[in-house]
Backbone as a ProteinNet text record, in pm:
[ID]
protein_1_A
[PRIMARY]
MFSHGLTASRNFYQVTASELASNGFIVFLIDHHDGTCCYSENKAGDKQIFFDATVPFLNYDDMHAKVKVRENETKLLIDFISKPTFMKEELGLDSEMDIGKLVMAGHSMGGATALRVGESDERVRCVVTHDPWLTPLHKEISAGTFTGYRKEQSVLLLNTEKFMEVSDLNDGFIPKQVHSKLIDFLMPC
[TERTIARY]
18800	18714.7	18582.9	18450.4	18311.8	18251.5	18182.1	18125.3	17955.4	17896.3	17749.5	17641.3	17548.1	17422.3	17335.2	17263	17198.6	17090.3	17115.3	17027.6	17095.1	17181.9	17249	17335.5	17428.5	17527.9	17597.2	17702.2	17816.9	17732.6	17681.4	17570.8	17501.2	17449.1	17380.6	17459.3	17602.1	17663.8	17763.3	17728.7	17774.6	17821.8	17726.5	17746.7	17831.2	17774.8	17890.3	18049.6	18053.8	18169.6	18272.2	18187.9	18212.2	18240.7	18165.6	18179.3	18322.5	18356.3	18473.1	18584.8	18589.2	18714.5	18692.2	18619.4	18638.5	18687.3	18721.8	18812.5	18915.9	18968.5	19125.1	19123.3	19019.5	19003.9	19031.1	19049.7	19078	18974.6	18849	18732.2	18709.6	18732.7	18674.9	18564.2	18466.2	18320.3	18313.2	18300.5	18302.5	18147.5	18135.3	18008.1	18053.4	17965.3	18018.5	17928	17977	17952.8	17896.6	17808	17830.5	17635.7	17539.3	17451.6	17360	17413.5	17339	17341.1	17399.8	17420.8	17325.1	17254.6	17137.5	17192.7	17263.2	17343.6	17477.1	17526.7	17721.3	17735.1	17818.8	17829.9	18031.8	18053.6	18166.1	18254.2	18354.8	18439.9	18415.5	18324.8	18268.4	18123.3	18057.5	17932.8	17822.8	17833.5	17718	17693.2	17545.2	17495.2	17539.9	17501.2	17543	17458.5	17337.2	17256	17340.4	17335.8	17377.3	17329.2	17182.8	17087.8	17056.6	17034.7	16963.6	16842.3	16713.9	16568.8	16564	16585.8	16557.1	16588.4	16740.9	16829.1	16747.8	16681.2	16647.7	16744.9	16714.4	16780.2	16798.9	16709.9	16757.5	16780.9	16852.3	16941.4	17052.2	17119.9	17238.2	17333.1	17362.5	17427.8	17498.9	17414.3	17385.6	17465.7	17381.3	17451.3	17562.7	17598.3	17727.7	17856	17795.4	17864	17898.6	17780.4	17803.3	17884.1	17886.5	18003.5	18141	18175.8	18277.5	18307.9	18262.5	18276.1	18304	18247.8	18278	18416.1	18410.3	18568	18663.9	18631	18774.8	18761.6	18646.2	18675.6	18765.5	18692.4	18777.1	18935.7	18941.6	19134.3	19199.1	19100.1	19179.6	19182.1	19089.1	19101.2	19204.6	19221.8	19332.3	19480.7	19477.4	19572.3	19616	19508.5	19560.5	19618	19526.4	19560.7	19675.1	19719.8	19830.9	19995.3	19949.2	20093.6	20158.2	20273	20349.2	20322.4	20305.8	20291.8	20137.7	20048.5	19877	19866.2	19879.4	19820.6	19871.8	20025.1	20036.9	20010	19970.6	19922.6	19785.7	19744	19546.7	19464.3	19571.2	19508.7	19553.7	19660.4	19779.8	19812.4	19822	19865.4	20005.8	20076.1	20206.7	20238.1	20101.7	20122.9	20104.1	20130.3	20137	19990.1	19950.5	19861	19947.2	19870.8	19949.6	19812.2	19917.2	19792.5	19826	19914.5	19876.4	19772.4	19696.9	19571.4	19427.1	19450.2	19351.5	19223.2	19068.9	18977.4	18880.8	18833.8	18697	18586.7	18495.1	18375	18243.8	18133.8	18015.6	17876.9	17791.2	17636.4	17535	17499.7	17443.2	17476.7	17484.6	17549.7	17682.7	17673.8	17840.1	17874.5	17817.3	17875.6	17960	17898.2	17960.2	18000	18085.5	18177.7	18278.3	18289.2	18394.6	18411.5	18310.6	18399.6	18483.3	18442.6	18483.3	18665.7	18656	18734	18859.7	18762.6	18879.7	18927.6	18869.4	18919.5	19029.3	19020.9	19093.5	19212.3	19217.1	19307.1	19386.8	19520.7	19597.9	19627.8	19612.5	19607.3	19515.2	19405.3	19302.4	19309.2	19299.4	19345.5	19208.1	19114.1	18995.8	18855.8	18792.9	18654.7	18520.5	18473.4	18347.4	18223.7	18099.8	17986.8	17870.2	17775.8	17652.5	17534.6	17489	17358	17418.9	17532.8	17572.5	17483.8	17468	17341.5	17432.1	17421.3	17468.9	17466	17287.7	17286.3	17355.4	17442.5	17530.8	17664.4	17672.3	17802.1	17725.6	17633.3	17542	17553.5	17594.7	17620.2	17769.4	17860	18014.2	18013.9	17916.5	17917.7	17863.5	17812	17704.2	17827.1	17895.3	17980.8	18102.3	18151.6	18221.9	18373.5	18346.3	18503.2	18491.7	18435	18383.7	18393.7	18493.8	18472.1	18446.6	18508.1	18500.4	18599.9	18704.6	18801.3	18926.6	19031.1	19196.6	19183.9	19283.3	19317.5	19391.9	19457.4	19540	19423.1	19319.3	19233.5	19116.1	19081.7	18988.6	18853.6	18679.1	18631.2	18503	18405.3	18296.9	18172.6	18088.2	17954.1	17835.4	17776	17669	17539.4	17453.9	17344.7	17219.4	17105.9	17003.9	16936.1	16856.1	16777.2	16714.1	16640.6	16558.7	16593.8	16712.8	16780.9	16796.9	16873.4	16931.2	16887	16896.7	16865.6	17006.4	17050.4	17110.1	17018	16897.5	16814	16779	16788.6	16748.2	16835.1	16967.6	17080.9	17070.9	16998	16980.7	16900.6	16764	16704.5	16786.1	16908.2	16971.9	16868.5	16745.5	16658.6	16617.1	16628	16590.9	16509.5	16347	16251.4	16230.8	16282.6	16281.4	16359.9	16416.5	16504.9	16474.1	16486	16462	16588.1	16666.3	16776.3	16795.8	16753.4	16760.9	16745	16749.6	16770.5	16901.9	16982.5	17160.1	17194.8	17133.7	17175.2	17166.9	17264.5	17222	17170.4	17121.5	17034.2	16883.2	16837.8	16709.7	16627	16552.9	16497.3	16331.7	16266.4	16122.1	16044.1	15934.3	15810.8	15694.4
11849.1	11961	11960.8	11958.7	11967.6	12064.7	12166.1	12248.4	12229.7	12215.6	12191.5	12293.3	12281.8	12342.6	12434.9	12545.9	12634.2	12547.6	12558.5	12520.3	12353.5	12311.6	12173.9	12171.2	12073.1	12020.3	11934.3	11917.4	11788.5	11669.8	11674.7	11506.9	11473	11608.5	11586.8	11513.5	11507.1	11458.1	11300	11227.7	11125.4	11018.4	11020.7	10869.5	10923.6	11046.5	11085.4	11101.2	11141.8	11147.3	10963.6	10876	10770.6	10699.2	10746.5	10673.5	10725.6	10870.2	10897.7	10858.4	10815	10771.7	10649	10564.2	10424.1	10378.6	10514.6	10527.5	10602.6	10589.9	10664.9	10819.4	10885.6	11032.2	11066.2	11144.9	11163.1	11329.3	11306.5	11389.8	11457.8	11594.4	11716.2	11765.3	11703.1	11804.4	11878.6	12022	12128.9	12173.9	12213.5	12268.7	12405.7	12506.7	12650.2	12722	12822.1	12877.6	13049	13055	13156.1	13206	13071.7	13145.5	13025.2	12965.8	12888.6	12715.3	12665.2	12537.3	12496.5	12399.1	12366.6	12353.2	12265	12218.6	12163.1	12160.7	12158.8	12040.9	11989.4	11929.2	11947.5	12005.1	12015.1	11898.2	11907.9	11768.5	11658.5	11750.6	11673	11613.3	11635.6	11596.2	11693.9	11758.8	11864.2	11962	11937	11993.6	12148.5	12226	12388.1	12425.3	12497.9	12554.7	12675.6	12662.2	12767.5	12855.6	12796.1	12881.9	12962.5	13077.8	13198.8	13210.1	13164.6	13166.5	13315.7	13425.8	13553.1	13553.4	13497.1	13577.7	13555.6	13659.1	13709.2	13592.2	13501.3	13369.9	13437.7	13548.7	13601.9	13694.9	13778.6	13910.1	13863.1	13942.3	13931.8	13960.1	14057.3	14118.3	14060.5	13999	13886.7	13740.9	13719.4	13582.2	13603.2	13687.6	13741.1	13746.2	13798.3	13807	13695	13575.7	13457.5	13359.5	13348.9	13289.2	13366.2	13489.3	13497	13463.6	13418.7	13381.8	13215.1	13180.2	13038.2	12997.7	13095.6	13123.4	13114.9	13246.6	13219.2	13084.5	13046.1	12925.9	12787.5	12790.4	12649.8	12695.9	12816	12856.8	12820.2	12858.8	12812.6	12666.1	12565.9	12455.7	12363.5	12408.7	12404.8	12439.8	12603.9	12571.3	12488	12460.4	12342.8	12214.8	12155.3	12015.4	12067.5	12165.4	12157.3	12159.2	12166.8	12168.2	11999.2	11987.7	11888.9	11779.6	11808.2	11719.8	11673.2	11735.9	11735	11549.6	11481	11340.6	11277.2	11277	11231.8	11274.5	11421.1	11438.1	11470.4	11482.4	11489.8	11385.3	11255.7	11156	10999.1	11052.2	10956.4	10847.1	10890.1	10799.6	10852	10747.4	10782	10829.9	10836.3	10877.6	10969	11032.6	11201.3	11174.3	11301.4	11357.5	11459.8	11412.6	11482.8	11639.9	11739.5	11871.1	11941.6	11904.6	11923.6	11883.5	11813.8	11726	11752	11874.1	11924.2	11961.1	11888.3	11933.2	12003.6	12090.4	12176	12136.9	12116.6	12042	12112.1	12095.8	12161	12132.7	12150.1	12143.9	12256	12324.9	12449.5	12570.6	12624.3	12704.9	12676.2	12527.6	12517.8	12484.1	12488.9	12509	12630.4	12720.6	12883.5	12886	12819.7	12831.2	12774.2	12656.8	12602	12684.7	12719.7	12777.1	12945.5	12973.1	13136.8	13086.2	12939.2	12912.3	12834.3	12768.3	12722	12881.2	12967.5	13072.3	13148.1	13157.6	13255.5	13184.3	13050.7	12964.7	12892.9	12919.5	12848.2	12686.6	12680.3	12505.1	12444.7	12443.2	12390	12327.6	12228.2	12240.7	12172.7	12136.9	12103.8	12119.8	12182.8	12197.3	12129.1	12060.6	12005.4	12066.1	12069.3	12166.2	12087.3	12049.3	12020.1	12112.7	12145.4	12263.3	12378.4	12425	12569.9	12705.9	12753.1	12807.7	12937.1	13053.9	13136.6	13290.6	13300.1	13380.9	13440.9	13441.4	13486.5	13540.5	13520.5	13546.5	13629.2	13636.2	13662.3	13837.4	13905	14020.4	14031.6	13992.7	13956.8	13938.3	13777.2	13713.2	13761.8	13849	13977.9	14018.2	14094.6	14209.6	14184	14036.8	13963.1	13979.8	14016.6	13981.8	13886.4	13777	13600.7	13530.5	13463.8	13335.4	13171.6	13208.7	13086.4	12975.2	13029.3	12929.1	13008.5	12919.6	12979.1	12898.4	12919.4	12886.7	12715.2	12699.6	12542.5	12499.5	12500	12414.6	12330.3	12247.5	12139.5	12198.5	12229.7	12247.5	12159.3	12080.7	12003.2	12094.2	12171.2	12182.2	12066.2	12001.5	11934.5	11990.3	11977.2	12064.6	11963.4	11980.7	11921.2	12001	11911.9	11973.7	12134	12155.7	12240.1	12326.6	12355.6	12405.5	12560.6	12572.5	12669	12739.7	12807.9	12898	13034.4	13045.4	13160.4	13312.4	13297.3	13407.2	13448.8	13337.4	13330.1	13443.5	13452.7	13476	13651.9	13723.4	13827.2	13926.6	13869.7	13897.3	13827.6	13743.5	13702.4	13582.6	13523.9	13453	13343.7	13219.8	13106	13055.3	13072.5	13031.1	12864.1	12805.7	12621.1	12590.3	12572	12545.1	12417.9	12282.7	12124.4	12134.8	12060.9	11983.2	11873.5	11869.2	11822.9	11687.2	11627.9	11478.3	11473.6	11573.8	11521.4	11514.3	11562.4	11534.4	11386.1	11323.4	11160.7	11143.1	11220	11234.9	11181.1	11159.6	11078.9	11220.1	11241.1	11353.8	11341.2	11345.5	11323.1	11404.3	11297.2	11302.5	11433.2
4586.4	4638.9	4562.9	4688.4	4670.6	4724	4628.3	4680.1	4672.3	4839.5	4811.6	4746.1	4727.7	4643.3	4745.1	4718.1	4799.8	4866.5	5028.8	5140.8	5133.9	5095.6	5092.9	5210.8	5244	5316.4	5252.4	5301.9	5236	5271.2	5320.8	5354.6	5232.4	5172.1	5036.3	4922	4926.3	4848.2	4888.4	4941.9	5023.2	4921.1	4846.9	4791.7	4648	4572.2	4503.3	4530.9	4663	4725.3	4745	4765.1	4774.5	4689	4546.3	4434.8	4388.5	4425.3	4374.6	4431.5	4539.9	4654.7	4608.8	4574	4518.6	4419.2	4311.7	4209.4	4208.2	4352.5	4370.1	4397.3	4408.2	4460.1	4581.5	4604.7	4757.2	4769.9	4795.1	4856.1	4961.8	4918.4	5040	5015.1	5106.9	5079.7	5247.7	5149.8	5240.1	5290.5	5433.3	5458.3	5470	5375.4	5406.2	5488.9	5572.3	5646.2	5603.6	5496.1	5431.7	5468.5	5529.3	5530.5	5456	5360.8	5277	5278.3	5412.5	5432.3	5549.5	5537.5	5605.6	5761.6	5730.2	5867.1	5869.9	5980.3	5984.1	6121.2	6137.4	6284.6	6298.9	6414.9	6458.4	6486.1	6535.1	6544.3	6645.6	6749.2	6876.9	6808.8	6705.9	6636.3	6700.8	6730.5	6763.2	6649.9	6607.6	6525.2	6515.7	6390.8	6405.1	6327.3	6289.6	6173	6161.5	6004.8	5958.9	5836.7	5787.1	5735.5	5760.6	5665.3	5712.3	5630.7	5680.6	5607.7	5565	5660.5	5571.3	5499.6	5411.5	5310.8	5152.3	5113.2	4988.3	4856.5	4857.5	4773.2	4619.5	4561.1	4427.8	4447.2	4544.5	4564.7	4504.1	4400.3	4329.4	4433.9	4487.1	4581.3	4699.4	4754.1	4842.9	4816.2	4710	4642.4	4600.9	4536.2	4495.3	4608.3	4735.8	4852.1	4914.5	4886.4	4973.8	4894.7	4746.6	4647.7	4701.5	4737.8	4787	4895	4974.8	5106.1	5077.5	5037.5	4964.7	4887.7	4832.1	4732.5	4859.4	4959.7	5049.3	5106.4	5153	5231.6	5182.7	5034.2	4957.6	4953.6	4912.6	4951.6	5061.2	5169.5	5291.5	5300.3	5254.7	5264.5	5145.8	5050.3	4967.1	5008.1	5093.6	5160.8	5272.2	5325.3	5452.9	5358.9	5290.3	5203.2	5110.6	5120.5	5028.2	5110.4	5251.8	5340.4	5310.4	5314.1	5280.3	5375.4	5513	5590	5606	5509	5562.7	5577.9	5472.9	5459	5604.3	5661.3	5756.5	5844.5	5904.1	6020.6	6046.6	5930.3	5986.3	5936.2	5832.6	5793	5829.2	5916	5949.2	5858.4	5701	5617.9	5562.2	5509.5	5473.7	5292.1	5240.1	5131.2	5091.9	4955.6	4895.5	4837.2	4866.5	4795.8	4683.2	4561.3	4397.5	4397	4500	4454.1	4323.2	4273.1	4079	4026	4040.8	4006.4	4086.4	4106.4	4198	4113.3	4143.4	4083.1	4162.5	4110.1	4209.8	4114.6	4238.4	4178.4	4264	4255.5	4249.8	4196.6	4280.4	4222.8	4282.5	4147.3	4168	4213.3	4325.3	4363.4	4419.4	4441.7	4471.1	4303.4	4193.6	4067	4021.2	4091.7	4036.7	4156.8	4289.2	4370.7	4286.5	4239.3	4182.1	4052.8	3959.3	3828	3901.1	4037.2	4056.5	4102.6	4217.1	4248.5	4139.7	4039.2	3920.5	3842.8	3857.2	3756.3	3837.9	3988.9	4070	4113.2	4159.5	4205	4106.4	4090.9	3986.5	4012.1	4149	4188.4	4138	4104.4	4041.2	3895.4	3847.2	3727.2	3651.7	3713.9	3635.9	3757.7	3631.8	3712.9	3671.3	3733.9	3697.6	3829.4	3734.9	3764.2	3742.5	3818.6	3805.3	3835.8	3707.9	3726.4	3767.2	3746.2	3814	3808.3	3936.9	3944.6	3931	3797.9	3774.5	3807.2	3883.2	3961.2	4016.5	4112.3	4176.3	4125.9	3963.6	3886.7	3725.4	3745.4	3630.6	3563.2	3630.1	3604.4	3543	3609.6	3558.6	3455.7	3418.6	3277.2	3165.8	3194	3110.3	3060.4	3182.9	3147	3090.4	3075.8	3035.7	3055.8	3228	3320.3	3405.9	3367.4	3417.3	3330.3	3327.7	3252.8	3290.1	3429.1	3460.1	3457.8	3412.5	3380.7	3316.8	3326.5	3267.4	3164	3063.4	2934.4	2989.7	3071.4	3103.2	3148.5	3195.3	3214.6	3168.7	3253.2	3162.7	3231.8	3175.9	3253.8	3194.9	3276.7	3248.2	3297.6	3255.9	3275	3261.2	3338	3325.1	3360.6	3261.7	3314.3	3279.7	3333.2	3324.2	3212.1	3164	3010.2	3039.2	3158.2	3194.9	3286	3311.6	3450.8	3403.3	3305.6	3290.9	3105.7	3084.8	2966.1	2977.8	2871.8	2853.4	2842.8	2830.5	2815.3	2969.3	3045.7	3195.5	3289.8	3216.5	3297	3262.9	3216.5	3136.7	3284.4	3348	3506	3579.7	3590.6	3714.2	3789.3	3721.2	3775.2	3677.7	3759	3659.3	3695.1	3622	3669.3	3653.9	3575.8	3545.3	3647.7	3772	3842	3882	3810.1	3843.8	3834.3	3938.2	3968.2	4053.5	4154	4290.3	4279.8	4162.7	4097.7	4113.9	4073.7	4081.9	4226.1	4345.2	4522.1	4520.5	4604.5	4653.8	4755.5	4808.7	4946.1	4961	5021.2	5000.9	5053.6	4965	5017.6	5068	5198.8	5209.9	5102	5065.3	4980.1	5067.9
[MASK]
+++++++++++++++++++++++++++++++++++++++++++++++++++++++++++++++++++++++++++++++++++++++++++++++++++++++++++++++++++++++++++++++++++++++++++++++++++++++++++++++++++++++++++++++++++++++++++++

């Protein structure tokens, strides 16, 4: 499972997903419908715009609620792919997927989503984050009510050097947000 960052979509991480798939992983990239996805497409290929430019992105309550939406969407996807008939019926494959080795990953706000899902869903065995944007979780982290993992899990947090410092969590605002180089989508200059 891979959760996209704020204002991104699954398309921003296609190269990363392809690389993981070429190494034997089954990769699911989810477009979140919480107002943070720049666009998505339905089964017919019709574009759907979900991004809400009126949202105050540094508002804790709004971003916290969006991470909860993302958590619920991701758990629904995990439920769906956990069905014993999923591989055959949905993908036309005779092989089985080992749901016991489920990895939850994400970039930026998707990293916060990955940590939230990893802590709350026992099916997740490993969490990998790229520059997790912790603003939506900072009050819980500060209060000690959120750890982002369970004891039996492996967790890997990859941070770029200047993205986040612990002192930035006190205000819930991270002034030096520089991490767009972790996406593999070609951005126009």
